[in-house]
Amino acid sequence: MLITINNKKFTDNSKEANNEVAFVYSAQNEKFCDDAKNNGCNELIASENLKDYVDFSKIKVIGITGTNGKTTTAAAIYSILLDLGYKVALQGTRGFFINDKKIEDYTLTTPVQLANFEHIQKAIDNQCDFFVTEVSSHAIQQKRIEGIDFELKVHTNITRDHLDYHKTIQEYINVKNSFFNDETKKLINRDDKIVKFNTKNAYTYSLDNPSTYKVGAYSFKNGMNVMFSNIEKMHSFSSLMMGIFNIYNLMAAIASVHLTTNRNLDEICEVVENFAGVSGRMEVVSNNPLIIIDFAHTPDGMKEVYESFNHKDIITVFGAGGNRDKEKRPLMGQIAAKYAKQIIVTSDNPRFEDPDLIIEDICTGIKDKSNLLIEVNRKEAIKKAIEQAKKNENSVLLILGKGDEPYQIIYDKKLPLIDKDEVLKHI
Ligand SMILES: CC(=O)N[C@H]1[C@@H](OP(=O)(O)OP(=O)(O)OC[C@H]2O[C@@H](n3ccc(=O)[nH]c3=O)[C@H](O)[C@@H]2O)O[C@H](CO)[C@@H](O)[C@@H]1O[C@H](C)C(=O)N[C@@H](C)C(=O)N[C@H](CCC(=O)O)C(=O)O
Ligand SMILES: Nc1ncnc2c1ncn2[C@@H]1O[C@H](COP(=O)(O)OP(=O)(O)OP(=O)(O)O)[C@@H](O)[C@H]1O
Ligand SMILES: N[C@H](CCC[C@H](N)C(=O)O)C(=O)O
Ligand SMILES: [Mg+2]
């Protein structure tokens, strides 16, 4: 891609490089350096030197990584900072935003290095005080975040995902942990047993283990009420959001804002209530019957959602994405079987795989098939699940995996399908 920073042009694609456009090379594209030169380019810049072109003293960058909760935590930080009167940019799975305005739609959670720098410069040009970004494991591994001077690095949790790309869970864990190797100020979830980090400038949050920001008590009535301590002082906040994992996400957000602004914690807690959550994440789309849409697409993400509804009869609809981690499929089936009264297995984004075979993979994890229904057509599956939900007053219907994705990917085509719209057709 070609970008302009302060009137200077850069590209990471040798085909776009010439005597006016510098070629930025990294492990990803260094094999094309000669091609860039052949195209008349006489300025080749190593990716680690790109940082010399952006003035990081003008903006505080907050990066959030972890298997789950990046988008939610990033959005909460963004919302709190905006409410406290700061100018803020946000970049992640849902796009690129500046001060509540959507600037770009996205396909990647963390874009390539040049796009990161272009966005940070755009945020600086818009006088933003903060740049909040999700950091995916792909981005760490491919050094898409190289040269970014982080003010704070935030960890949500490490479970399993993306083994199609990282091959082994250990490699995935190593990549995630490598983000926290240096002495940058960092905020770590103390209840995660997997994370390893450089303890210099480390702060922690938790529900179970001792930490800097430690939850003491919480209750779920009309959302959540949470009390936590920081240096022996108690603070509290309320939110309409649900799920224990959202307590973690909100604690991470509150602590992040505290660590980067030095504002008083009570002042921060007061505006947490204004954050209504991210669409497609634990989103209640109907109260009677109770129907919730969530983006959980890993065994752990699903478990977290199901555990939040232990007191209900769970009906669940989900599938698994094609051409992605296959090993997670039976585990997803297993988790659903453990918690749900009625399971409807359907398609997610089949991509280039046969949807029936993906479903078969999931079903190998479901030993007792008596409450299992297979419906390959996602729209039909949702319709059938709603019929079931209407028959049971104590039910909750949990439709998982796609959140607010506006399409279903079949081969390389994106066909319109929005879980929420399908639900609204039948209630
Ligand atoms: C698997 C993966 O991550 N692939 C990424 C990888 O692709 P690639 O190695 O095939 O790239 P490539 O097309 O060979 O090009 C490599 C480089 O050579 C350059 N090039 C290429 C040809 C040429 O003639 N001259 C030249 O200079 C290109 O401009 C590019 O800079 O490098 C590309 C650019 O550097 C990325 O765009 C691409 O992301 C693809 C699109 C992708 O789908 N990635 C997904 C899996 C991803 O990153 N997801 C994460 C995780 C989301 C989550 O947490 O759930 C994300 O951050 O979104
Ligand atoms: N802190 C958490 N711990 C465990 N599960 C969570 C947590 N936060 C969210 N989840 C689950 O993960 C799903 C995805 O949440 P979110 O979009 O915030 O994560 P993400 O890390 O950005 O995901 P992705 O990498 O796919 O973009 C949610 O819908 C929810 O089911
Ligand atoms: N419904 C989705 C969830 C994908 C989440 C995404 N961030 C990824 O894993 O690439 C799928 O599997 O297609
Ligand atoms: Mg995300």
Coordinates of C-alpha atoms and ligand atoms in Angstrom, one line a residue:
M1 CA 0.0 0.0 0.0
L2 CA 1.0 3.6 -0.6
I3 CA 0.8 6.2 2.1
T4 CA 1.8 9.8 2.6
I5 CA 3.2 11.1 5.9
N6 CA 4.0 14.9 6.0
N7 CA 4.1 15.0 2.2
K8 CA 6.5 12.1 1.9
K9 CA 5.4 9.0 0.0
F10 CA 6.1 5.4 1.2
T11 CA 5.0 2.0 -0.1
D12 CA 5.6 -1.6 0.9
N13 CA 4.8 -2.8 -2.6
S14 CA 7.8 -2.8 -5.0
K15 CA 5.4 -2.2 -8.0
E16 CA 4.4 1.2 -6.5
A17 CA 7.9 2.3 -5.7
N18 CA 9.7 4.9 -7.9
N19 CA 11.9 7.9 -7.7
E20 CA 9.3 9.8 -5.7
V21 CA 8.0 6.9 -3.6
A22 CA 10.3 5.3 -1.0
F23 CA 10.2 1.5 -0.6
V24 CA 9.8 0.3 3.0
Y25 CA 11.2 -3.2 3.3
S26 CA 10.8 -5.9 6.0
A27 CA 11.0 -9.6 6.3
Q28 CA 7.6 -9.7 4.5
N29 CA 8.8 -8.1 1.3
E30 CA 12.6 -7.7 1.3
K31 CA 12.8 -10.1 -1.6
F32 CA 11.3 -7.3 -3.8
C33 CA 14.1 -4.7 -3.1
D34 CA 15.7 -5.3 -6.5
D35 CA 12.3 -4.9 -8.1
A36 CA 11.8 -1.6 -6.4
K37 CA 15.2 -0.4 -7.6
N38 CA 14.4 -1.6 -11.1
N39 CA 11.3 0.6 -10.9
G40 CA 13.5 3.7 -10.4
C41 CA 13.3 3.8 -6.6
N42 CA 16.4 5.2 -5.0
E43 CA 15.3 5.3 -1.4
L44 CA 14.9 2.0 0.5
I45 CA 13.9 2.3 4.1
A46 CA 14.2 -0.5 6.6
S47 CA 10.8 -1.0 8.4
E48 CA 12.4 -0.4 11.8
N49 CA 13.4 3.1 10.7
L50 CA 9.8 4.1 9.7
K51 CA 9.4 5.5 13.2
D52 CA 11.7 8.4 12.4
Y53 CA 9.0 9.9 10.3
V54 CA 6.2 10.1 12.9
D55 CA 6.5 12.2 16.0
F56 CA 5.3 9.9 18.8
S57 CA 5.7 12.6 21.5
K58 CA 2.5 14.1 20.1
I59 CA 0.2 11.1 20.9
K60 CA -0.2 8.3 23.4
V61 CA -0.6 4.9 21.8
I62 CA -2.4 2.2 23.7
G63 CA -2.2 -1.4 22.3
I64 CA -4.4 -4.2 23.4
T65 CA -3.7 -7.9 22.7
G66 CA -5.1 -11.2 23.9
T67 CA -7.2 -14.0 22.4
N68 CA -10.6 -12.5 23.4
G69 CA -11.8 -9.1 24.5
K70 CA -9.6 -6.9 22.4
T71 CA -12.4 -5.2 20.5
T72 CA -14.5 -4.8 23.6
T73 CA -11.7 -3.5 25.8
A74 CA -10.4 -1.1 23.1
A75 CA -13.9 0.3 22.6
A76 CA -14.4 0.8 26.3
I77 CA -11.1 2.7 26.6
Y78 CA -12.1 4.8 23.6
S79 CA -15.5 5.5 25.1
I80 CA -14.2 6.5 28.5
L81 CA -11.5 8.7 27.1
L82 CA -14.0 10.5 24.8
D83 CA -16.3 11.0 27.8
L84 CA -13.5 12.5 29.8
G85 CA -13.0 15.1 27.1
Y86 CA -10.0 13.7 25.2
K87 CA -9.6 13.5 21.4
V88 CA -9.2 9.8 20.5
A89 CA -8.6 7.5 17.5
L90 CA -9.6 3.8 17.6
Q91 CA -8.4 1.1 15.3
G92 CA -9.4 -2.6 15.3
T93 CA -11.7 -5.4 14.0
R94 CA -14.6 -2.9 13.4
G95 CA -12.7 -0.2 11.5
F96 CA -10.8 3.0 12.1
F97 CA -12.5 5.8 14.0
I98 CA -11.6 9.3 15.1
N99 CA -13.7 11.1 17.7
D100 CA -16.8 8.9 17.2
K101 CA -16.6 9.2 13.4
K102 CA -15.9 6.1 11.3
I103 CA -13.1 6.9 8.9
E104 CA -12.5 3.4 7.3
D105 CA -14.1 0.0 7.3
Y106 CA -11.8 -2.9 8.0
T107 CA -11.0 -6.4 7.2
L108 CA -7.9 -6.8 9.4
T109 CA -7.8 -6.4 13.2
T110 CA -4.4 -4.8 13.0
P111 CA -3.5 -3.5 9.6
V112 CA 0.0 -3.7 7.9
Q113 CA 2.8 -1.5 9.3
L114 CA 2.3 1.3 6.7
A115 CA -1.4 1.6 7.5
N116 CA -0.7 1.8 11.2
F117 CA 1.7 4.7 10.6
E118 CA -0.7 6.4 8.3
H119 CA -3.5 6.1 10.8
I120 CA -1.3 7.3 13.7
Q121 CA -0.3 10.3 11.6
K122 CA -3.9 11.0 10.7
A123 CA -4.8 10.9 14.4
I124 CA -1.9 13.4 15.2
D125 CA -3.1 15.7 12.4
N126 CA -6.6 15.6 14.0
Q127 CA -5.1 16.7 17.3
C128 CA -5.9 13.3 19.0
D129 CA -4.4 12.8 22.4
F130 CA -4.7 9.0 22.2
F131 CA -4.5 6.3 19.6
V132 CA -6.1 3.0 20.8
T133 CA -5.4 -0.1 18.7
E134 CA -6.1 -3.8 18.9
V135 CA -3.0 -5.9 18.3
S136 CA -3.5 -9.3 16.8
S137 CA -1.0 -12.2 17.1
H138 CA -0.6 -12.0 13.3
A139 CA 0.5 -8.4 13.7
I140 CA 3.0 -9.2 16.3
Q141 CA 4.5 -12.1 14.4
Q142 CA 4.6 -10.1 11.1
K143 CA 5.9 -7.0 12.8
R144 CA 3.1 -4.9 11.6
I145 CA 3.5 -2.9 14.8
E146 CA 7.2 -2.4 14.5
G147 CA 8.4 1.0 15.5
I148 CA 5.3 2.1 17.2
D149 CA 6.1 3.8 20.5
F150 CA 3.5 2.4 22.9
E151 CA 2.5 4.4 26.0
L152 CA 0.7 1.3 27.4
K153 CA 0.4 -2.3 26.4
V154 CA -2.7 -4.2 27.6
H155 CA -3.2 -7.9 28.0
T156 CA -6.7 -9.4 28.2
N157 CA -6.1 -13.2 28.2
I158 CA -4.4 -16.0 26.3
T159 CA -6.4 -19.1 25.3
R160 CA -6.4 -20.9 22.0
D161 CA -7.0 -19.4 18.5
H162 CA -5.5 -19.1 15.1
L163 CA -3.6 -22.5 15.2
D164 CA -4.1 -22.7 11.5
Y165 CA -1.6 -19.8 11.3
H166 CA 0.7 -20.3 14.3
K167 CA 0.7 -24.1 14.1
T168 CA 1.2 -24.9 17.8
I169 CA -0.3 -23.4 20.9
Q170 CA 3.2 -22.8 22.3
E171 CA 4.2 -20.8 19.3
Y172 CA 0.9 -18.8 19.6
I173 CA 1.6 -18.2 23.3
N174 CA 5.2 -17.2 22.6
V175 CA 4.1 -14.7 20.0
K176 CA 1.5 -13.1 22.4
N177 CA 4.0 -13.0 25.3
S178 CA 6.7 -11.4 23.1
F179 CA 4.6 -8.2 23.1
F180 CA 5.2 -7.8 26.8
N181 CA 9.0 -8.5 26.8
D182 CA 10.2 -5.0 27.0
E183 CA 10.0 -2.3 29.6
T184 CA 7.1 -0.4 28.2
K185 CA 4.3 0.3 30.8
K186 CA 2.0 -2.6 30.7
L187 CA -1.3 -3.8 32.2
I188 CA -1.7 -7.5 32.7
N189 CA -4.6 -9.8 33.7
R190 CA -3.2 -11.4 36.8
D191 CA -5.8 -14.3 36.6
D192 CA -4.3 -15.5 33.4
K193 CA -1.8 -18.3 34.2
I194 CA -0.3 -18.4 30.7
V195 CA 1.0 -14.9 30.2
K196 CA 4.7 -14.1 30.8
F197 CA 5.8 -10.5 31.0
N198 CA 8.7 -8.2 31.9
T199 CA 7.8 -7.0 35.4
K200 CA 9.4 -3.6 34.9
N201 CA 6.6 -1.0 34.7
A202 CA 4.0 -3.8 35.0
Y203 CA 0.5 -3.1 36.6
T204 CA -2.1 -5.8 37.0
Y205 CA -5.9 -6.3 37.4
S206 CA -7.8 -9.3 38.5
L207 CA -10.8 -10.9 40.1
D208 CA -9.1 -13.8 41.9
N209 CA -5.4 -13.1 42.5
P210 CA -3.8 -10.1 44.2
S211 CA -3.2 -7.2 41.8
T212 CA -3.0 -3.4 41.4
Y213 CA -6.6 -3.1 40.4
K214 CA -8.4 -5.9 42.3
V215 CA -12.1 -6.6 42.1
G216 CA -13.5 -7.3 45.6
A217 CA -17.1 -7.9 45.0
Y218 CA -19.6 -7.8 42.1
S219 CA -23.3 -8.5 41.5
F220 CA -25.4 -8.9 38.4
K221 CA -28.7 -7.0 38.8
N222 CA -29.7 -4.8 35.8
G223 CA -26.3 -5.3 34.4
M224 CA -23.4 -5.3 36.8
N225 CA -22.2 -3.5 39.9
V226 CA -18.5 -3.9 40.7
M227 CA -16.3 -2.9 43.6
F228 CA -12.5 -2.9 43.3
S229 CA -9.5 -1.7 45.2
N230 CA -6.5 0.3 44.1
I231 CA -3.7 1.0 46.7
E232 CA -6.1 0.1 49.5
K233 CA -8.8 2.5 48.4
M234 CA -12.2 1.2 47.3
H235 CA -14.0 2.3 44.1
S236 CA -17.1 1.1 42.3
F237 CA -18.8 1.3 38.9
S238 CA -22.0 0.0 37.3
S239 CA -22.6 -1.0 33.7
L240 CA -25.5 -2.5 31.7
M241 CA -23.2 -5.0 30.2
M242 CA -23.4 -8.7 31.1
G243 CA -20.9 -11.6 31.7
I244 CA -18.0 -12.0 34.0
F245 CA -15.6 -11.6 31.1
N246 CA -17.0 -8.1 30.7
I247 CA -15.9 -7.3 34.2
Y248 CA -12.4 -8.1 33.1
N249 CA -12.8 -6.0 30.0
L250 CA -14.1 -3.0 31.9
M251 CA -11.5 -3.3 34.6
A252 CA -8.8 -3.4 31.9
A253 CA -10.3 -0.3 30.4
I254 CA -10.6 1.6 33.7
A255 CA -7.0 0.8 34.7
S256 CA -5.7 1.7 31.2
V257 CA -7.3 5.1 31.4
H258 CA -6.0 5.6 35.0
L259 CA -2.5 4.6 34.0
T260 CA -2.4 6.9 30.9
T261 CA -4.2 10.0 32.2
N262 CA -3.7 10.1 35.9
R263 CA -7.3 11.2 36.3
N264 CA -9.0 10.3 39.6
L265 CA -10.4 6.8 39.5
D266 CA -13.8 7.8 40.8
E267 CA -14.1 10.3 37.9
I268 CA -13.2 7.5 35.5
C269 CA -15.7 5.1 37.1
E270 CA -18.5 7.6 36.7
V271 CA -18.4 7.5 32.9
V272 CA -18.1 3.7 32.5
E273 CA -21.9 3.5 32.6
N274 CA -22.1 5.4 29.3
F275 CA -20.4 2.6 27.4
A276 CA -23.1 0.3 26.2
G277 CA -20.8 -2.4 24.8
V278 CA -19.9 -3.3 21.2
S279 CA -22.6 -4.4 18.8
G280 CA -22.6 -8.1 18.2
R281 CA -20.9 -8.8 21.6
M282 CA -23.3 -10.0 24.2
E283 CA -26.0 -8.0 22.4
V284 CA -29.5 -8.5 23.7
V285 CA -31.7 -8.4 20.5
S286 CA -34.9 -9.7 22.1
N287 CA -36.1 -9.9 25.7
N288 CA -39.0 -12.2 25.2
P289 CA -37.9 -14.7 24.3
L290 CA -34.4 -13.8 25.5
I291 CA -32.1 -13.8 22.5
I292 CA -28.4 -12.8 22.6
I293 CA -25.9 -12.5 19.7
D294 CA -22.3 -12.8 20.5
F295 CA -19.0 -13.0 18.5
A296 CA -17.7 -16.0 20.5
H297 CA -15.9 -18.2 18.0
T298 CA -13.4 -20.1 20.2
P299 CA -14.1 -22.9 22.8
D300 CA -13.1 -20.5 25.6
G301 CA -15.2 -17.6 24.3
M302 CA -18.2 -19.9 24.1
K303 CA -17.6 -21.2 27.6
E304 CA -17.5 -17.7 29.0
V305 CA -20.8 -16.9 27.3
Y306 CA -22.6 -20.1 28.5
E307 CA -21.3 -19.7 32.0
S308 CA -23.0 -16.3 32.2
F309 CA -26.4 -18.0 31.7
N310 CA -26.0 -21.0 34.1
H311 CA -29.4 -20.3 35.6
K312 CA -31.2 -20.6 32.2
D313 CA -32.1 -23.3 29.7
I314 CA -29.6 -22.6 27.0
I315 CA -30.5 -23.0 23.3
T316 CA -27.5 -22.3 21.1
V317 CA -26.8 -21.8 17.4
F318 CA -23.2 -21.8 16.1
G319 CA -20.9 -23.1 13.4
A320 CA -17.1 -22.7 12.8
G321 CA -15.3 -20.7 10.1
G322 CA -13.8 -22.6 7.2
N323 CA -10.1 -22.4 6.3
R324 CA -9.3 -21.5 9.9
D325 CA -8.2 -23.6 12.9
K326 CA -9.8 -27.0 12.6
E327 CA -8.8 -28.4 15.9
K328 CA -11.1 -26.0 17.8
R329 CA -14.2 -27.5 16.1
P330 CA -14.8 -30.6 18.3
L331 CA -13.9 -28.6 21.3
M332 CA -16.6 -26.1 20.5
G333 CA -19.1 -29.0 20.2
Q334 CA -17.9 -30.3 23.5
I335 CA -18.4 -27.0 25.3
A336 CA -21.9 -26.6 23.8
A337 CA -22.8 -30.1 24.9
K338 CA -21.7 -29.4 28.4
Y339 CA -23.8 -26.2 28.9
A340 CA -26.7 -26.2 26.4
K341 CA -30.1 -28.0 26.6
Q342 CA -30.6 -27.7 22.8
I343 CA -27.8 -27.4 20.2
I344 CA -28.3 -26.3 16.6
V345 CA -25.1 -26.6 14.6
T346 CA -25.0 -24.6 11.5
S347 CA -22.6 -22.8 9.1
D348 CA -20.4 -19.8 10.0
N349 CA -18.2 -18.6 7.2
P350 CA -17.5 -21.8 5.2
R351 CA -15.1 -20.0 2.9
F352 CA -13.6 -22.8 0.6
E353 CA -14.5 -25.7 2.8
D354 CA -17.6 -28.0 2.5
P355 CA -20.0 -26.7 5.2
D356 CA -21.3 -30.2 5.9
L357 CA -17.8 -31.4 6.8
I358 CA -17.2 -28.5 9.1
I359 CA -20.4 -29.4 10.9
E360 CA -19.3 -33.0 11.1
D361 CA -16.0 -31.9 12.8
I362 CA -18.0 -29.9 15.4
C363 CA -20.4 -32.8 16.0
T364 CA -17.6 -35.3 16.8
G365 CA -17.3 -33.3 20.1
I366 CA -21.0 -33.9 20.9
K367 CA -21.4 -37.4 22.3
D368 CA -25.0 -37.3 23.3
K369 CA -26.8 -36.4 20.1
S370 CA -30.4 -36.4 21.5
N371 CA -30.6 -32.6 21.8
L372 CA -28.7 -31.9 18.6
L373 CA -30.1 -30.5 15.4
I374 CA -28.1 -29.9 12.3
E375 CA -29.2 -27.2 9.9
V376 CA -26.6 -26.1 7.4
N377 CA -28.5 -23.0 6.3
R378 CA -27.8 -20.4 9.0
K379 CA -31.0 -18.4 8.4
E380 CA -33.1 -21.5 8.8
A381 CA -31.1 -22.5 11.9
I382 CA -31.8 -19.2 13.5
K383 CA -35.5 -19.5 12.6
K384 CA -35.8 -23.0 14.1
A385 CA -34.0 -22.0 17.3
I386 CA -36.4 -19.1 17.8
E387 CA -39.3 -21.5 17.5
Q388 CA -37.7 -23.6 20.3
A389 CA -37.0 -20.5 22.4
K390 CA -40.7 -19.4 22.2
K391 CA -41.8 -22.7 23.7
N392 CA -39.7 -22.3 26.9
E393 CA -40.0 -19.3 29.2
N394 CA -36.8 -20.0 31.0
S395 CA -34.8 -20.2 27.9
V396 CA -32.0 -18.1 26.5
L397 CA -31.1 -18.3 22.9
L398 CA -27.4 -17.7 22.3
I399 CA -26.4 -17.2 18.6
L400 CA -22.7 -17.3 18.5
G401 CA -19.7 -16.8 16.1
K402 CA -20.6 -14.0 13.8
G403 CA -21.4 -11.1 16.1
D404 CA -22.2 -8.1 13.8
E405 CA -20.4 -9.5 10.8
P406 CA -22.6 -8.2 7.9
Y407 CA -22.0 -11.1 5.6
Q408 CA -21.4 -14.8 5.2
I409 CA -18.3 -15.8 3.3
I410 CA -18.9 -18.6 0.9
Y411 CA -15.9 -19.3 -1.3
D412 CA -14.5 -15.8 -1.7
K413 CA -18.0 -14.2 -2.0
K414 CA -19.5 -12.2 0.8
L415 CA -23.2 -12.8 0.8
P416 CA -25.4 -10.5 3.0
L417 CA -26.4 -12.1 6.2
I418 CA -26.8 -10.4 9.6
D419 CA -27.7 -12.6 12.6
K420 CA -29.6 -9.7 14.2
D421 CA -31.7 -9.1 11.2
E422 CA -32.6 -12.8 10.9
V423 CA -33.7 -12.7 14.5
L424 CA -35.8 -9.6 14.1
K425 CA -37.7 -11.2 11.2
H426 CA -39.1 -13.9 13.5
I427 CA -40.0 -12.1 16.7
Ligands
LIG1 C1 -1.8 -14.9 6.6 C2 -1.5 -13.5 6.6 O1 -1.5 -12.9 7.7 N1 -1.1 -12.9 5.5 C3 -0.7 -11.6 5.4 C4 0.6 -11.5 4.6 O2 0.3 -12.0 3.4 P1 1.4 -12.6 2.4 O3 2.7 -12.9 3.2 O4 0.8 -13.6 1.5 O5 1.7 -11.3 1.6 P2 2.1 -11.1 0.1 O6 0.9 -10.8 -0.8 O7 3.0 -12.2 -0.3 O8 2.9 -9.8 0.1 C5 4.0 -9.6 1.0 C6 4.6 -8.2 0.8 O9 5.3 -8.2 -0.4 C7 4.9 -7.0 -1.1 N2 5.0 -7.3 -2.6 C8 4.3 -8.3 -3.2 C9 4.4 -8.5 -4.5 C10 5.3 -7.8 -5.3 O10 5.5 -7.9 -6.5 N3 6.0 -6.8 -4.6 C11 5.9 -6.5 -3.3 O11 6.6 -5.6 -2.8 C12 3.5 -6.7 -0.7 O12 3.2 -5.4 -0.8 C13 3.6 -7.1 0.8 O13 4.0 -6.0 1.5 O14 1.1 -10.2 4.5 C14 0.1 -9.3 3.9 C15 0.7 -7.9 3.8 O15 2.0 -7.8 4.5 C16 -1.2 -9.3 4.7 O16 -2.1 -8.4 4.1 C17 -1.7 -10.7 4.8 O17 -2.9 -10.7 5.6 C18 -4.0 -11.4 5.0 C19 -4.8 -10.5 4.1 C20 -5.0 -12.0 6.1 O18 -6.1 -12.4 5.8 N4 -4.6 -12.0 7.3 C21 -5.4 -12.5 8.5 C22 -5.3 -14.0 8.7 C23 -5.0 -11.7 9.7 O19 -3.9 -11.1 9.7 N5 -5.8 -11.7 10.8 C24 -5.4 -11.1 12.0 C25 -6.1 -11.7 13.2 C26 -7.5 -11.3 13.5 C27 -8.0 -11.8 14.8 O20 -7.4 -11.6 15.8 O21 -9.0 -12.5 14.8 C28 -5.7 -9.6 11.9 O22 -4.9 -8.8 12.4 O23 -6.7 -9.2 11.2
LIG2 N1 -12.3 -10.9 28.5 C1 -12.8 -11.9 27.8 N2 -12.5 -13.2 28.2 C2 -13.1 -14.3 27.5 N3 -13.9 -14.1 26.5 C3 -14.2 -12.9 26.1 C4 -13.7 -11.7 26.7 N4 -14.2 -10.6 26.1 C5 -15.0 -11.1 25.2 N5 -15.1 -12.4 25.1 C6 -15.8 -13.2 24.1 O1 -15.1 -13.1 22.9 C7 -15.9 -12.6 21.9 C8 -15.1 -11.6 21.1 O2 -14.9 -10.4 21.8 P1 -14.1 -9.2 21.2 O3 -14.6 -8.9 19.8 O4 -14.0 -8.1 22.2 O5 -12.6 -10.0 21.1 P2 -11.4 -9.8 20.1 O6 -10.2 -10.2 20.9 O7 -11.4 -8.5 19.5 O8 -11.8 -10.9 19.0 P3 -11.1 -11.0 17.4 O9 -9.7 -11.3 17.6 O10 -11.9 -12.1 16.8 O11 -11.4 -9.7 16.8 C9 -17.1 -11.9 22.6 O12 -18.2 -11.9 21.8 C10 -17.2 -12.8 23.9 O13 -17.9 -14.0 23.6
LIG3 N1 -17.1 -15.9 12.2 C1 -15.8 -15.8 12.2 C2 -15.1 -15.5 13.4 C3 -13.8 -15.1 13.0 C4 -13.0 -14.2 13.8 C5 -11.8 -13.7 13.1 N2 -11.3 -12.6 13.8 C6 -10.8 -14.8 12.7 O1 -10.6 -15.7 13.4 O2 -10.2 -14.5 11.7 C7 -15.1 -16.9 11.3 O3 -14.4 -17.9 11.8 O4 -15.2 -16.8 10.2
MG4 MG -11.2 -7.9 17.6

